[in-house]
mmCIF file of C-alpha atoms in Angstrom:
data_model
loop_
_atom_site.group_PDB
_atom_site.id
_atom_site.type_symbol
_atom_site.label_atom_id
_atom_site.label_comp_id
_atom_site.label_asym_id
_atom_site.label_seq_id
_atom_site.Cartn_x
_atom_site.Cartn_y
_atom_site.Cartn_z
ATOM 1 C CA MET O 637 137.859 101.872 93.943
ATOM 2 C CA SER O 638 140.573 100.864 91.520
ATOM 3 C CA PHE O 639 139.429 97.225 91.580
ATOM 4 C CA PHE O 640 136.607 98.141 89.153
ATOM 5 C CA PHE O 641 139.067 98.523 86.310
ATOM 6 C CA MET O 642 139.877 94.828 86.079
ATOM 7 C CA TYR O 643 136.436 94.322 84.546
ATOM 8 C CA LEU O 644 136.964 96.955 81.858
ATOM 9 C CA ASP O 645 138.567 96.712 78.466
ATOM 10 C CA PRO O 646 142.020 98.386 78.793
ATOM 11 C CA MET O 647 141.304 100.319 75.570
ATOM 12 C CA ASN O 648 138.221 101.896 77.168
ATOM 13 C CA ARG O 649 139.617 102.882 80.550
ATOM 14 C CA SER O 650 140.181 106.450 79.528
ATOM 15 C CA ALA O 651 136.549 106.770 78.440
ATOM 16 C CA THR O 652 135.124 105.772 81.823
ATOM 17 C CA HIS O 653 135.287 107.000 85.383
ATOM 18 C CA VAL O 654 134.614 105.218 88.622
ATOM 19 C CA VAL O 655 131.408 106.120 90.452
ATOM 20 C CA THR O 656 132.150 106.958 94.087
ATOM 21 C CA GLU O 657 128.633 108.036 95.070
ATOM 22 C CA PHE O 658 125.042 107.810 93.874
ATOM 23 C CA VAL O 659 122.284 110.415 93.792
ATOM 24 C CA LEU O 660 118.910 109.265 95.150
ATOM 25 C CA LEU O 661 116.226 111.482 93.620
ATOM 26 C CA GLY O 662 113.641 110.320 96.159
ATOM 27 C CA PHE O 663 110.486 112.441 95.905
ATOM 28 C CA PRO O 664 111.300 115.592 93.920
ATOM 29 C CA GLY O 665 109.361 118.764 94.621
ATOM 30 C CA SER O 666 109.491 122.283 95.994
ATOM 31 C CA TRP O 667 111.089 123.074 99.350
ATOM 32 C CA LYS O 668 107.630 123.221 101.010
ATOM 33 C CA ILE O 669 106.868 119.724 99.721
ATOM 34 C CA GLN O 670 110.227 118.488 101.017
ATOM 35 C CA ILE O 671 109.508 119.913 104.480
ATOM 36 C CA PHE O 672 106.059 118.290 104.458
ATOM 37 C CA LEU O 673 107.586 114.917 103.458
ATOM 38 C CA PHE O 674 110.253 115.246 106.159
ATOM 39 C CA VAL O 675 107.639 115.847 108.873
ATOM 40 C CA LEU O 676 105.432 113.040 107.513
ATOM 41 C CA PHE O 677 108.227 110.457 107.417
ATOM 42 C CA LEU O 678 109.538 111.581 110.808
ATOM 43 C CA VAL O 679 106.086 111.122 112.411
ATOM 44 C CA VAL O 680 105.678 107.706 110.753
ATOM 45 C CA TYR O 681 109.148 106.652 111.925
ATOM 46 C CA VAL O 682 108.599 107.768 115.525
ATOM 47 C CA LEU O 683 105.174 106.087 115.674
ATOM 48 C CA THR O 684 106.664 102.881 114.248
ATOM 49 C CA LEU O 685 109.414 102.848 116.870
ATOM 50 C CA LEU O 686 106.945 103.577 119.680
ATOM 51 C CA GLY O 687 104.376 101.020 118.515
ATOM 52 C CA ASN O 688 106.785 98.149 118.006
ATOM 53 C CA GLY O 689 108.752 99.130 121.110
ATOM 54 C CA ALA O 690 105.525 98.988 123.136
ATOM 55 C CA ILE O 691 104.857 95.443 121.895
ATOM 56 C CA ILE O 692 108.377 94.386 122.921
ATOM 57 C CA CYS O 693 107.892 95.910 126.392
ATOM 58 C CA ALA O 694 104.459 94.314 126.785
ATOM 59 C CA VAL O 695 105.732 90.842 125.843
ATOM 60 C CA ARG O 696 108.732 91.210 128.132
ATOM 61 C CA CYS O 697 106.917 92.652 131.149
ATOM 62 C CA ASP O 698 103.598 90.767 131.167
ATOM 63 C CA SER O 699 103.972 87.164 132.325
ATOM 64 C CA ARG O 700 100.704 86.207 130.610
ATOM 65 C CA LEU O 701 102.394 86.900 127.269
ATOM 66 C CA HIS O 702 105.307 84.538 127.917
ATOM 67 C CA THR O 703 104.024 82.071 125.338
ATOM 68 C CA PRO O 704 105.471 81.000 121.948
ATOM 69 C CA MET O 705 103.038 83.164 119.965
ATOM 70 C CA TYR O 706 103.933 86.352 121.825
ATOM 71 C CA PHE O 707 107.615 85.440 121.923
ATOM 72 C CA LEU O 708 107.539 85.356 118.123
ATOM 73 C CA LEU O 709 105.489 88.557 118.011
ATOM 74 C CA GLY O 710 107.999 90.364 120.234
ATOM 75 C CA ASN O 711 110.884 89.279 118.018
ATOM 76 C CA PHE O 712 108.885 90.273 114.933
ATOM 77 C CA ALA O 713 108.369 93.766 116.402
ATOM 78 C CA PHE O 714 112.126 93.972 117.026
ATOM 79 C CA LEU O 715 112.713 93.008 113.386
ATOM 80 C CA GLU O 716 110.272 95.680 112.190
ATOM 81 C CA ILE O 717 112.221 98.362 114.052
ATOM 82 C CA TRP O 718 115.388 97.369 112.204
ATOM 83 C CA TYR O 719 113.586 97.004 108.881
ATOM 84 C CA VAL O 720 112.109 100.501 108.921
ATOM 85 C CA SER O 721 115.439 101.888 110.179
ATOM 86 C CA SER O 722 117.176 100.559 107.068
ATOM 87 C CA THR O 723 115.300 103.089 104.915
ATOM 88 C CA VAL O 724 113.605 105.947 106.783
ATOM 89 C CA PRO O 725 116.659 107.637 108.405
ATOM 90 C CA ASN O 726 118.282 107.863 104.981
ATOM 91 C CA ILE O 727 115.000 109.174 103.487
ATOM 92 C CA LEU O 728 114.921 111.906 106.161
ATOM 93 C CA ALA O 729 118.508 112.899 105.421
ATOM 94 C CA ASN O 730 117.870 112.768 101.681
ATOM 95 C CA VAL O 731 114.782 114.991 101.848
ATOM 96 C CA LEU O 732 116.734 117.825 103.506
ATOM 97 C CA SER O 733 119.886 117.316 101.451
ATOM 98 C CA LYS O 734 120.646 119.585 98.521
ATOM 99 C CA THR O 735 122.926 117.076 96.794
ATOM 100 C CA LYS O 736 120.828 113.971 97.720
ATOM 101 C CA ALA O 737 124.027 111.956 97.484
ATOM 102 C CA ILE O 738 124.805 108.638 99.147
ATOM 103 C CA SER O 739 128.275 107.127 99.183
ATOM 104 C CA PHE O 740 129.056 104.011 97.171
ATOM 105 C CA SER O 741 129.618 101.913 100.298
ATOM 106 C CA GLY O 742 126.583 103.439 102.023
ATOM 107 C CA CYS O 743 124.382 102.557 99.061
ATOM 108 C CA PHE O 744 125.421 98.908 99.041
ATOM 109 C CA LEU O 745 125.202 98.633 102.827
ATOM 110 C CA GLN O 746 121.616 99.854 102.631
ATOM 111 C CA PHE O 747 120.991 97.432 99.753
ATOM 112 C CA TYR O 748 122.328 94.549 101.854
ATOM 113 C CA PHE O 749 120.425 95.364 105.055
ATOM 114 C CA PHE O 750 117.189 96.136 103.200
ATOM 115 C CA PHE O 751 117.109 92.767 101.432
ATOM 116 C CA SER O 752 118.464 90.773 104.381
ATOM 117 C CA LEU O 753 115.866 92.208 106.754
ATOM 118 C CA GLY O 754 113.139 91.730 104.131
ATOM 119 C CA THR O 755 114.128 88.074 103.742
ATOM 120 C CA THR O 756 114.153 87.662 107.521
ATOM 121 C CA GLU O 757 110.625 89.098 107.632
ATOM 122 C CA CYS O 758 109.414 86.545 105.048
ATOM 123 C CA LEU O 759 110.869 83.731 107.158
ATOM 124 C CA PHE O 760 109.368 85.159 110.355
ATOM 125 C CA LEU O 761 105.902 85.284 108.798
ATOM 126 C CA ALA O 762 106.273 81.626 107.760
ATOM 127 C CA VAL O 763 107.337 80.643 111.299
ATOM 128 C CA MET O 764 104.380 82.537 112.771
ATOM 129 C CA ALA O 765 102.061 80.685 110.382
ATOM 130 C CA TYR O 766 103.621 77.410 111.586
ATOM 131 C CA ASP O 767 102.958 78.448 115.189
ATOM 132 C CA ARG O 768 99.287 79.245 114.480
ATOM 133 C CA TYR O 769 98.869 75.958 112.589
ATOM 134 C CA LEU O 770 100.181 73.960 115.547
ATOM 135 C CA ALA O 771 98.116 75.919 118.080
ATOM 136 C CA ILE O 772 94.826 75.273 116.248
ATOM 137 C CA CYS O 773 95.358 72.009 114.362
ATOM 138 C CA ARG O 774 97.455 70.186 116.984
ATOM 139 C CA PRO O 775 96.577 71.847 120.299
ATOM 140 C CA LEU O 776 97.420 68.821 122.453
ATOM 141 C CA HIS O 777 100.925 68.525 120.990
ATOM 142 C CA TYR O 778 101.514 72.286 120.834
ATOM 143 C CA PRO O 779 103.223 72.722 124.271
ATOM 144 C CA ALA O 780 105.555 69.789 123.594
ATOM 145 C CA ILE O 781 106.507 70.986 120.097
ATOM 146 C CA MET O 782 106.795 74.758 120.586
ATOM 147 C CA THR O 783 109.153 74.690 123.524
ATOM 148 C CA ARG O 784 111.292 77.666 124.505
ATOM 149 C CA ARG O 785 114.310 75.985 122.924
ATOM 150 C CA ARG O 786 112.442 75.298 119.670
ATOM 151 C CA CYS O 787 111.277 78.921 119.502
ATOM 152 C CA GLY O 788 114.833 80.143 120.024
ATOM 153 C CA ILE O 789 116.122 77.889 117.250
ATOM 154 C CA LEU O 790 113.411 79.073 114.820
ATOM 155 C CA VAL O 791 114.039 82.760 115.548
ATOM 156 C CA SER O 792 117.831 82.373 115.285
ATOM 157 C CA SER O 793 117.470 80.470 112.009
ATOM 158 C CA CYS O 794 115.380 83.276 110.513
ATOM 159 C CA TRP O 795 118.040 85.857 111.325
ATOM 160 C CA LEU O 796 120.949 83.704 110.182
ATOM 161 C CA ILE O 797 119.389 82.649 106.876
ATOM 162 C CA GLY O 798 118.239 86.194 106.180
ATOM 163 C CA PHE O 799 121.683 87.722 106.714
ATOM 164 C CA LEU O 800 123.881 84.967 105.305
ATOM 165 C CA GLY O 801 122.033 84.684 102.005
ATOM 166 C CA TYR O 802 122.961 88.011 100.403
ATOM 167 C CA PRO O 803 126.620 88.938 101.106
ATOM 168 C CA VAL O 804 127.976 87.071 98.068
ATOM 169 C CA PRO O 805 125.472 88.267 95.402
ATOM 170 C CA ILE O 806 125.490 91.866 96.668
ATOM 171 C CA PHE O 807 129.287 91.907 96.868
ATOM 172 C CA SER O 808 129.368 90.596 93.281
ATOM 173 C CA ILE O 809 127.092 93.441 92.174
ATOM 174 C CA SER O 810 129.317 95.975 93.952
ATOM 175 C CA GLN O 811 132.272 94.706 91.908
ATOM 176 C CA LEU O 812 130.607 95.654 88.614
ATOM 177 C CA PRO O 813 131.924 98.765 86.848
ATOM 178 C CA PHE O 814 129.621 101.748 87.332
ATOM 179 C CA CYS O 815 130.334 104.512 84.867
ATOM 180 C CA GLY O 816 128.466 107.422 83.395
ATOM 181 C CA SER O 817 125.282 108.430 85.206
ATOM 182 C CA ASN O 818 125.046 107.881 88.964
ATOM 183 C CA ILE O 819 121.428 109.056 89.366
ATOM 184 C CA ILE O 820 118.924 106.618 90.923
ATOM 185 C CA ASP O 821 115.277 107.613 90.555
ATOM 186 C CA HIS O 822 114.266 106.044 93.865
ATOM 187 C CA PHE O 823 114.519 106.743 97.591
ATOM 188 C CA LEU O 824 116.702 103.681 98.274
ATOM 189 C CA CYS O 825 119.351 101.572 96.579
ATOM 190 C CA ASP O 826 117.522 98.724 94.862
ATOM 191 C CA MET O 827 118.470 95.979 92.421
ATOM 192 C CA ASP O 828 116.967 97.279 89.169
ATOM 193 C CA PRO O 829 118.257 100.885 89.408
ATOM 194 C CA LEU O 830 121.764 99.700 90.292
ATOM 195 C CA MET O 831 121.919 97.186 87.452
ATOM 196 C CA ALA O 832 120.699 99.888 85.065
ATOM 197 C CA LEU O 833 123.703 102.042 86.001
ATOM 198 C CA SER O 834 126.260 99.283 85.464
ATOM 199 C CA CYS O 835 128.227 99.651 82.222
ATOM 200 C CA ALA O 836 128.943 95.908 82.014
ATOM 201 C CA PRO O 837 126.181 93.275 81.750
ATOM 202 C CA ALA O 838 126.100 90.648 84.500
ATOM 203 C CA PRO O 839 123.313 88.209 83.561
ATOM 204 C CA ILE O 840 124.600 85.428 85.844
ATOM 205 C CA THR O 841 124.820 87.662 88.926
ATOM 206 C CA GLU O 842 121.415 89.168 88.179
ATOM 207 C CA SER O 843 119.829 85.757 87.603
ATOM 208 C CA VAL O 844 121.289 84.328 90.821
ATOM 209 C CA PHE O 845 120.025 87.297 92.832
ATOM 210 C CA TYR O 846 116.480 87.149 91.434
ATOM 211 C CA ALA O 847 116.361 83.352 91.644
ATOM 212 C CA GLN O 848 117.340 83.521 95.320
ATOM 213 C CA SER O 849 114.794 86.257 96.109
ATOM 214 C CA SER O 850 112.019 84.467 94.198
ATOM 215 C CA PHE O 851 112.838 81.174 95.921
ATOM 216 C CA VAL O 852 112.439 82.755 99.370
ATOM 217 C CA LEU O 853 109.216 84.526 98.383
ATOM 218 C CA PHE O 854 107.532 81.548 96.729
ATOM 219 C CA CYS O 855 108.593 79.023 99.387
ATOM 220 C CA THR O 856 107.412 81.155 102.297
ATOM 221 C CA VAL O 857 104.166 82.107 100.531
ATOM 222 C CA ALA O 858 103.479 78.479 99.595
ATOM 223 C CA TYR O 859 104.103 77.349 103.171
ATOM 224 C CA ILE O 860 101.892 80.100 104.628
ATOM 225 C CA LEU O 861 99.054 79.294 102.206
ATOM 226 C CA ARG O 862 99.352 75.570 102.967
ATOM 227 C CA SER O 863 99.272 76.276 106.702
ATOM 228 C CA TYR O 864 96.128 78.373 106.366
ATOM 229 C CA VAL O 865 94.374 75.836 104.159
ATOM 230 C CA LEU O 866 94.927 73.182 106.836
ATOM 231 C CA LEU O 867 94.047 75.683 109.535
ATOM 232 C CA LEU O 868 90.761 76.684 107.883
ATOM 233 C CA ARG O 869 89.857 73.036 107.411
ATOM 234 C CA ALA O 870 90.347 72.479 111.140
ATOM 235 C CA VAL O 871 88.419 75.632 112.063
ATOM 236 C CA PHE O 872 85.367 74.637 110.042
ATOM 237 C CA GLN O 873 85.304 71.351 111.930
ATOM 238 C CA VAL O 874 84.896 73.165 115.247
ATOM 239 C CA PRO O 875 81.265 72.534 116.320
ATOM 240 C CA SER O 876 80.574 75.830 118.109
ATOM 241 C CA ALA O 877 80.342 79.204 116.400
ATOM 242 C CA ALA O 878 82.162 80.806 119.340
ATOM 243 C CA GLY O 879 85.089 78.427 118.886
ATOM 244 C CA ARG O 880 85.316 79.188 115.175
ATOM 245 C CA LEU O 881 85.190 82.921 115.859
ATOM 246 C CA LYS O 882 87.991 82.662 118.408
ATOM 247 C CA ALA O 883 90.151 80.680 115.983
ATOM 248 C CA PHE O 884 89.566 83.223 113.198
ATOM 249 C CA SER O 885 90.357 86.064 115.590
ATOM 250 C CA THR O 886 93.629 84.402 116.572
ATOM 251 C CA CYS O 887 94.805 84.150 112.956
ATOM 252 C CA GLY O 888 93.170 87.233 111.471
ATOM 253 C CA SER O 889 95.900 89.660 112.511
ATOM 254 C CA HIS O 890 98.674 87.478 111.114
ATOM 255 C CA LEU O 891 96.784 86.986 107.845
ATOM 256 C CA ALA O 892 96.269 90.753 107.519
ATOM 257 C CA VAL O 893 100.013 91.392 107.912
ATOM 258 C CA VAL O 894 100.862 88.634 105.423
ATOM 259 C CA SER O 895 98.445 90.055 102.830
ATOM 260 C CA LEU O 896 99.742 93.613 103.215
ATOM 261 C CA PHE O 897 103.415 92.652 103.019
ATOM 262 C CA TYR O 898 103.354 89.958 100.340
ATOM 263 C CA GLY O 899 100.778 91.725 98.181
ATOM 264 C CA THR O 900 103.080 94.687 97.519
ATOM 265 C CA VAL O 901 106.331 92.690 97.465
ATOM 266 C CA MET O 902 104.972 90.332 94.817
ATOM 267 C CA VAL O 903 103.988 93.248 92.592
ATOM 268 C CA MET O 904 107.497 94.702 92.858
ATOM 269 C CA TYR O 905 109.724 91.637 92.611
ATOM 270 C CA VAL O 906 107.695 88.921 90.896
ATOM 271 C CA SER O 907 105.543 90.695 88.328
ATOM 272 C CA PRO O 908 107.301 92.724 85.575
ATOM 273 C CA THR O 909 107.924 96.313 86.722
ATOM 274 C CA TYR O 910 108.757 97.879 83.356
ATOM 275 C CA GLY O 911 105.106 98.855 82.835
ATOM 276 C CA ILE O 912 104.695 100.338 86.317
ATOM 277 C CA PRO O 913 105.368 104.105 86.578
ATOM 278 C CA THR O 914 108.355 105.082 88.708
ATOM 279 C CA LEU O 915 106.167 106.952 91.203
ATOM 280 C CA MET O 916 103.968 103.873 91.663
ATOM 281 C CA GLN O 917 107.072 101.713 92.283
ATOM 282 C CA LYS O 918 108.158 104.140 94.987
ATOM 283 C CA ILE O 919 104.697 104.046 96.603
ATOM 284 C CA LEU O 920 104.588 100.235 96.550
ATOM 285 C CA THR O 921 108.058 100.093 98.119
ATOM 286 C CA LEU O 922 106.900 102.543 100.793
ATOM 287 C CA VAL O 923 103.918 100.322 101.626
ATOM 288 C CA TYR O 924 105.895 97.162 102.443
ATOM 289 C CA SER O 925 109.045 98.830 103.805
ATOM 290 C CA VAL O 926 107.601 101.748 105.805
ATOM 291 C CA MET O 927 103.826 101.443 106.204
ATOM 292 C CA THR O 928 103.732 97.724 107.078
ATOM 293 C CA PRO O 929 105.999 98.164 110.142
ATOM 294 C CA LEU O 930 103.747 101.069 111.180
ATOM 295 C CA PHE O 931 100.493 99.115 110.812
ATOM 296 C CA ASN O 932 101.696 95.889 112.441
ATOM 297 C CA PRO O 933 101.419 97.113 116.060
ATOM 298 C CA LEU O 934 97.909 98.452 115.338
ATOM 299 C CA ILE O 935 96.809 95.220 113.656
ATOM 300 C CA TYR O 936 98.143 92.978 116.428
ATOM 301 C CA SER O 937 97.032 95.130 119.359
ATOM 302 C CA LEU O 938 93.545 96.078 118.162
ATOM 303 C CA ARG O 939 92.586 92.482 117.373
ATOM 304 C CA ASN O 940 94.062 90.914 120.503
ATOM 305 C CA LYS O 941 92.523 91.345 123.957
ATOM 306 C CA ASP O 942 95.573 90.019 125.827
ATOM 307 C CA MET O 943 97.884 92.394 123.957
ATOM 308 C CA LYS O 944 95.600 95.378 124.558
ATOM 309 C CA LEU O 945 95.488 94.578 128.279
ATOM 310 C CA ALA O 946 99.264 94.166 128.445
ATOM 311 C CA LEU O 947 99.845 97.456 126.590
ATOM 312 C CA ARG O 948 97.427 99.200 128.948
ATOM 313 C CA ASN O 949 99.369 97.850 131.933
ATOM 314 C CA VAL O 950 102.684 98.970 130.422
ATOM 315 C CA LEU O 951 101.375 102.497 129.806
ATOM 316 C CA LEU O 952 99.847 102.598 133.305
ATOM 317 C CA GLY O 953 103.173 101.489 134.794
ATOM 318 C CA MET O 954 105.007 104.219 132.892
ATOM 319 C CA ARG O 955 102.591 106.846 134.260
ATOM 320 C CA ILE O 956 103.067 105.602 137.833
ATOM 321 C CA VAL O 957 106.869 105.720 137.515
ATOM 322 C CA LYS O 958 106.655 109.203 135.980
ATOM 323 C CA ASN O 959 104.487 110.466 138.857
ATOM 324 C CA ILE O 960 106.874 109.006 141.423
#
């Protein structure tokens, strides 16, 4: 870690030491509370993996779900598995740990994957809004536009943009000198706590990071809102009540996920957080990083007849194989 010293005044080197690990306080409490939290997060994690895994299996195994909408949904479920895995395994280890320490490299790797996967999720939600807009507003052109190749390009672009956008700013933050306290009052490595521990100001790096994050958030939100305004206009022009109900049902699940995810993310990263208690910040982060991946399978399966039928067939097939 000797490369940190090139940012320090030579006269002050003796007064500082290089941070080699951070301490994530997580959710402090008695040992009984820690055990309860471990069991709770473990159950949530397992249910999230099973729920999203079931959606992937249903989309893959049921030929009726081999359409652009379900192709995107299957990839979104795959993304949710990775997103929740960027935080919960470390939370589980942290809860049972006495030192609650995370290595310097481990902290920044989590920081990178957490933000890259979060950005990828924003882009995925925008692409899914685009798919619903085409399906309802341009149904005759939909098969020609949303081809298998187009879907593959959109999905690949989401992953590439999400993961290529943060290496440089996060690497720049990792090069800052961290001296003095290494305690982070959070359950993950996030931007604000890390910048608070740096003993050298980096306004340019911080501004670039927040500008990039805000750009992704506002652009995807603006596109999603625009898509739904056009979509609602088209729905209200449908003459039959049954047709309008079907259109609302098709988009309701996606809109519920968008509201849950963006509602909490905006509070954390767009509105000022200095007035929000630390515990509330942790709860808000839990909602969009842990609870949203858990709720997504329920939202999509309970509101979708085709998905419920496909999941029932998958579970029935698993029982038959088990009996054989």
